[in-house]
PDB file of C-alpha atoms in Angstrom:
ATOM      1  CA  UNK A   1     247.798  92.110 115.052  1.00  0.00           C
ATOM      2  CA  UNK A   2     248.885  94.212 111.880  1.00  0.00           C
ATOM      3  CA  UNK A   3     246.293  96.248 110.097  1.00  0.00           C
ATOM      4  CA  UNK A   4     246.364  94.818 107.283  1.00  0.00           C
ATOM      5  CA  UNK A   5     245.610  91.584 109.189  1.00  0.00           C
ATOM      6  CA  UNK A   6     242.892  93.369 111.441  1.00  0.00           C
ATOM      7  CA  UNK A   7     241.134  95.057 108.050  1.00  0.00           C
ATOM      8  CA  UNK A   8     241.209  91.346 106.398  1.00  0.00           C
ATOM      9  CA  UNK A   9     239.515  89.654 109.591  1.00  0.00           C
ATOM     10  CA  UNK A  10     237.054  92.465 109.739  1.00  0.00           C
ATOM     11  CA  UNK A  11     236.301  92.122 106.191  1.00  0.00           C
ATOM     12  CA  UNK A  12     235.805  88.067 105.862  1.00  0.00           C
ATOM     13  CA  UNK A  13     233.807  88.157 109.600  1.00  0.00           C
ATOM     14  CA  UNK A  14     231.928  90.804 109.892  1.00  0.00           C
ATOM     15  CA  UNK A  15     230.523  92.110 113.275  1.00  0.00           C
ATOM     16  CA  UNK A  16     227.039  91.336 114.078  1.00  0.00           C
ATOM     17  CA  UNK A  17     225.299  94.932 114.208  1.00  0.00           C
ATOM     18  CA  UNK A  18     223.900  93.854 118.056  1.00  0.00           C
ATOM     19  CA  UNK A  19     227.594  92.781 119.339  1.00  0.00           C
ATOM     20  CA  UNK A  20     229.078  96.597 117.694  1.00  0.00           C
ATOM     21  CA  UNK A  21     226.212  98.031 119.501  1.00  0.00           C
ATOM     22  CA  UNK A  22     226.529  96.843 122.347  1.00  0.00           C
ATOM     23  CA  UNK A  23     230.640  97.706 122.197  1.00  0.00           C
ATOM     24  CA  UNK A  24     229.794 101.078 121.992  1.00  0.00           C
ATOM     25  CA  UNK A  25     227.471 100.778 124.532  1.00  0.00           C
ATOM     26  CA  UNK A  26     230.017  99.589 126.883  1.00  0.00           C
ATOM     27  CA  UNK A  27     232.719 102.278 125.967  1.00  0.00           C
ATOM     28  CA  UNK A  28     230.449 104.410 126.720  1.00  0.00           C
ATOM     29  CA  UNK A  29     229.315 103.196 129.756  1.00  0.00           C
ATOM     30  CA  UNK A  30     233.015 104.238 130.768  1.00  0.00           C
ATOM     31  CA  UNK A  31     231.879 108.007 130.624  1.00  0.00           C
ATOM     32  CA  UNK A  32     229.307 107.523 133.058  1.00  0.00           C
ATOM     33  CA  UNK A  33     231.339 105.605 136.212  1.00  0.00           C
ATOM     34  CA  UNK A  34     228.994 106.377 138.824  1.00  0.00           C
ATOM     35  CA  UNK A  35     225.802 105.374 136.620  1.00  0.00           C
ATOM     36  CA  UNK A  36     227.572 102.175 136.329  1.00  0.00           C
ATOM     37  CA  UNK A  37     228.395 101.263 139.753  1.00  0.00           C
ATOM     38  CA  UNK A  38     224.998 101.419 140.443  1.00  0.00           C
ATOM     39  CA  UNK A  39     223.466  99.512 137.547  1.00  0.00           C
ATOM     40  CA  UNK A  40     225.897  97.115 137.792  1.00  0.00           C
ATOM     41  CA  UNK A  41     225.480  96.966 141.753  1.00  0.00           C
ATOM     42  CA  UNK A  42     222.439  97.521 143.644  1.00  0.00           C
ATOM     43  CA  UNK A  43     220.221  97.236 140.135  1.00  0.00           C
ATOM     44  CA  UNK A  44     222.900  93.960 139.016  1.00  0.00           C
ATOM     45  CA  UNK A  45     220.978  90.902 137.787  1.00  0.00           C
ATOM     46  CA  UNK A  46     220.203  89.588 141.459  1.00  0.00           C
ATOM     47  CA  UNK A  47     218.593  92.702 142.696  1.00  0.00           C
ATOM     48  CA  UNK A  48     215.123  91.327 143.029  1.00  0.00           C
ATOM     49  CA  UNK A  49     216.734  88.962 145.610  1.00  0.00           C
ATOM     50  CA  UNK A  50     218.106  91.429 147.530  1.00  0.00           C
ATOM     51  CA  UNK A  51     215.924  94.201 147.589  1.00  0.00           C
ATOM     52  CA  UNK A  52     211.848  94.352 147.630  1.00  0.00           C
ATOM     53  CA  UNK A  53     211.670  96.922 145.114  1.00  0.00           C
ATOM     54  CA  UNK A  54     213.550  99.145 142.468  1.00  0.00           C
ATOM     55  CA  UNK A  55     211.491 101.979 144.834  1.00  0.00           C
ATOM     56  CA  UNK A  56     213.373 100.535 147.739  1.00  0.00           C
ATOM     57  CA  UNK A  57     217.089 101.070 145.556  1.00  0.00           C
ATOM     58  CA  UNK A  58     216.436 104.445 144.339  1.00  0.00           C
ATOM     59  CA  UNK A  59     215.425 105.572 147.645  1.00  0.00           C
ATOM     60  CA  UNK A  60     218.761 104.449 149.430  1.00  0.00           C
ATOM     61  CA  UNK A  61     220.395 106.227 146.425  1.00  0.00           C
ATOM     62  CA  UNK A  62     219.000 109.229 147.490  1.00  0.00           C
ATOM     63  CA  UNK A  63     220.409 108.826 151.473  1.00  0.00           C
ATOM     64  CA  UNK A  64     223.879 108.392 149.651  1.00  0.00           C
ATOM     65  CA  UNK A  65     226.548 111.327 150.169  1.00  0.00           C
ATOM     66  CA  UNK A  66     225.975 114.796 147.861  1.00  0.00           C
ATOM     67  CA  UNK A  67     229.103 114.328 146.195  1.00  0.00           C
ATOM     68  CA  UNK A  68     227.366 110.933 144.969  1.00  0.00           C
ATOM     69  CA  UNK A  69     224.294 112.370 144.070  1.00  0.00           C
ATOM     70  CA  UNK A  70     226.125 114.742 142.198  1.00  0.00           C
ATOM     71  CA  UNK A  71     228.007 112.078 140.392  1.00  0.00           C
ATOM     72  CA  UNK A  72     225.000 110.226 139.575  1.00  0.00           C
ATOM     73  CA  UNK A  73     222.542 113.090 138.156  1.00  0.00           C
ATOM     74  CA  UNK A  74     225.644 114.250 136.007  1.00  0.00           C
ATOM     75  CA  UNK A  75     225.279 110.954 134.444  1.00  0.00           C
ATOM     76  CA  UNK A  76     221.755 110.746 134.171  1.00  0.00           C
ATOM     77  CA  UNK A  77     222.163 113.765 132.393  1.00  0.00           C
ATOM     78  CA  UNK A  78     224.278 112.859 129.352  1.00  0.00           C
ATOM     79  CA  UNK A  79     222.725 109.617 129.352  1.00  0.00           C
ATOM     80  CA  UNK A  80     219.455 111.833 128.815  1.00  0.00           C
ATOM     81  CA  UNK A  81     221.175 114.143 126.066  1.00  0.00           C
ATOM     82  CA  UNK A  82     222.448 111.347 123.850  1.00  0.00           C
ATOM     83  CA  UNK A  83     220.549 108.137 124.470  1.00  0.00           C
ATOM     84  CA  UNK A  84     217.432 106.580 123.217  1.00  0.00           C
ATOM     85  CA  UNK A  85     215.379 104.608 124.459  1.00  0.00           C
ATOM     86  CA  UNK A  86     216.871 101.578 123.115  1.00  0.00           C
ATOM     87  CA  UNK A  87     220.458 102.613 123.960  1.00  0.00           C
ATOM     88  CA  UNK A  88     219.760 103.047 127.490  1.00  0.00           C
ATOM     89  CA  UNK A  89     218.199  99.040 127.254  1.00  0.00           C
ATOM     90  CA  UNK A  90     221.165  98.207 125.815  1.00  0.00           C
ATOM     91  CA  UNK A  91     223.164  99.891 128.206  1.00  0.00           C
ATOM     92  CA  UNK A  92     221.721  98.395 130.937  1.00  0.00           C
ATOM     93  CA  UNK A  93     222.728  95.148 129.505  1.00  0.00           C
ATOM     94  CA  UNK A  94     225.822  96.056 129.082  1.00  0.00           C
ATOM     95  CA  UNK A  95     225.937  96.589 132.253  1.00  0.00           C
ATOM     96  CA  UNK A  96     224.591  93.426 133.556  1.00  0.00           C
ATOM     97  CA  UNK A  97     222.012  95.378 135.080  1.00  0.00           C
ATOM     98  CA  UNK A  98     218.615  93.379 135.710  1.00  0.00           C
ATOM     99  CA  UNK A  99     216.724  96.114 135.635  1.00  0.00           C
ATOM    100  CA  UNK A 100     214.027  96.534 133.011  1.00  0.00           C
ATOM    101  CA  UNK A 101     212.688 100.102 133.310  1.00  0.00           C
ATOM    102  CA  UNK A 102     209.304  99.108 131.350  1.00  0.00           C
ATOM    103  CA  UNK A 103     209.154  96.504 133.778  1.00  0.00           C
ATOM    104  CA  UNK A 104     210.220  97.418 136.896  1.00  0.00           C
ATOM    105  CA  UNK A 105     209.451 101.221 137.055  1.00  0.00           C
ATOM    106  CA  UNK A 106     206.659 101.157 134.655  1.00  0.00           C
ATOM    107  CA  UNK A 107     208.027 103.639 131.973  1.00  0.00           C
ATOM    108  CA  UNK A 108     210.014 103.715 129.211  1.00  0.00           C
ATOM    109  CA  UNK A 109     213.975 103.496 129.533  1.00  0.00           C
ATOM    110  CA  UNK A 110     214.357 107.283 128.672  1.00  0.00           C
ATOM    111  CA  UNK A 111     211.245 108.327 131.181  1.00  0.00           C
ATOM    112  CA  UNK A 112     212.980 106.191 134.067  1.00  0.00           C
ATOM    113  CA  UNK A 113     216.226 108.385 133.448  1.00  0.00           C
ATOM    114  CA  UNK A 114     214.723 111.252 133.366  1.00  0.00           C
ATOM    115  CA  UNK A 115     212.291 110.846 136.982  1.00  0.00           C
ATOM    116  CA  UNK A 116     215.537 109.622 138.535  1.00  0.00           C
ATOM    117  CA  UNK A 117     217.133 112.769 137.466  1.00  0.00           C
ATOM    118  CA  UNK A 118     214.161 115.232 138.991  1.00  0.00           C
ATOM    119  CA  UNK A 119     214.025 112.930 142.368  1.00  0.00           C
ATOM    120  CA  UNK A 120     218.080 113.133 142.304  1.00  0.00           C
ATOM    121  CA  UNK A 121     217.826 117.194 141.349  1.00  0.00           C
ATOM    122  CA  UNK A 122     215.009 117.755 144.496  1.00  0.00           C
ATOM    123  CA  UNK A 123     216.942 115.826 147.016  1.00  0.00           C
ATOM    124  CA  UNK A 124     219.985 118.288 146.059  1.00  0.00           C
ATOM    125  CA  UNK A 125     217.962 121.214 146.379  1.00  0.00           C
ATOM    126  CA  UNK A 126     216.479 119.667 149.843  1.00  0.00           C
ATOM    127  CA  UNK A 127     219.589 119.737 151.264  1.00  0.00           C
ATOM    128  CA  UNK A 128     220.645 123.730 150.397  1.00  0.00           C
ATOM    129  CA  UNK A 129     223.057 121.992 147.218  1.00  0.00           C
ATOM    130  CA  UNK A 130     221.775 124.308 143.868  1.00  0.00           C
ATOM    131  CA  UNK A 131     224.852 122.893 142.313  1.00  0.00           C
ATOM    132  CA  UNK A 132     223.005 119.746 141.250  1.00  0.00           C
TER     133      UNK A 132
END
């Protein structure tokens, strides 16, 4: 489509401010890959059928490889640096993540990322890996 074309169709229908949000949300859900694999994975909209608990998911998180771990906390991290606690809801969704830290962890989205990040961050450190 032309510009002029795309700028006319913007103009006469508008995006709904939930739908842009949620775009965003899933571009930048691209800049945390291993964040996503997980949320979208073990956590996806089944996982209560699957596993007994969110406990239960985050703990065979922590068994996975360093190199994952790594991954993962490095996400955590600059999901913690630039999200709120609404974005991170809304990432989840985005996601398709059935997850509902409130919910299912008993804190707020932003609290949930940041415990995941000290459990990830003393795991590291339990197995000789400062680098975390």
């Amino acid at each position: 489509m032309h510009e002029e074309q795309t700028q006319r169709r913007d103009a006469e229908f508008p995006m709904d401010p939930g739908r842009e949000a949620c775009m965003k949300m899933e571009k930048f859900a691209a800049r945390v890959p291993s964040f996503a694999d997980l949320m979208g994975g073990a956590f996806n909209q089944d996982w209560r059928d699957e596993w007994d608990s969110a406990e239960e998911i985050v703990t065979s998180v922590l068994g996975e490889r360093t190199d994952q771990l790594r991954s993962v906390l490095k996400d955590l991290r600059r999901i913690d640096q630039v999200c709120s606690d609404d974005d991170i809801d809304l990432l989840l969704f985005s996601l398709g993540s059935g997850f509902s830290p409130e919910t299912d962890w008993g804190m707020s989205p932003k609290g949930w990322v940041q415990d995941f990040e000290v459990r990830l961050e003393r795991e590291l450190v339990a197995r000789g890996d400062a680098s975390g």
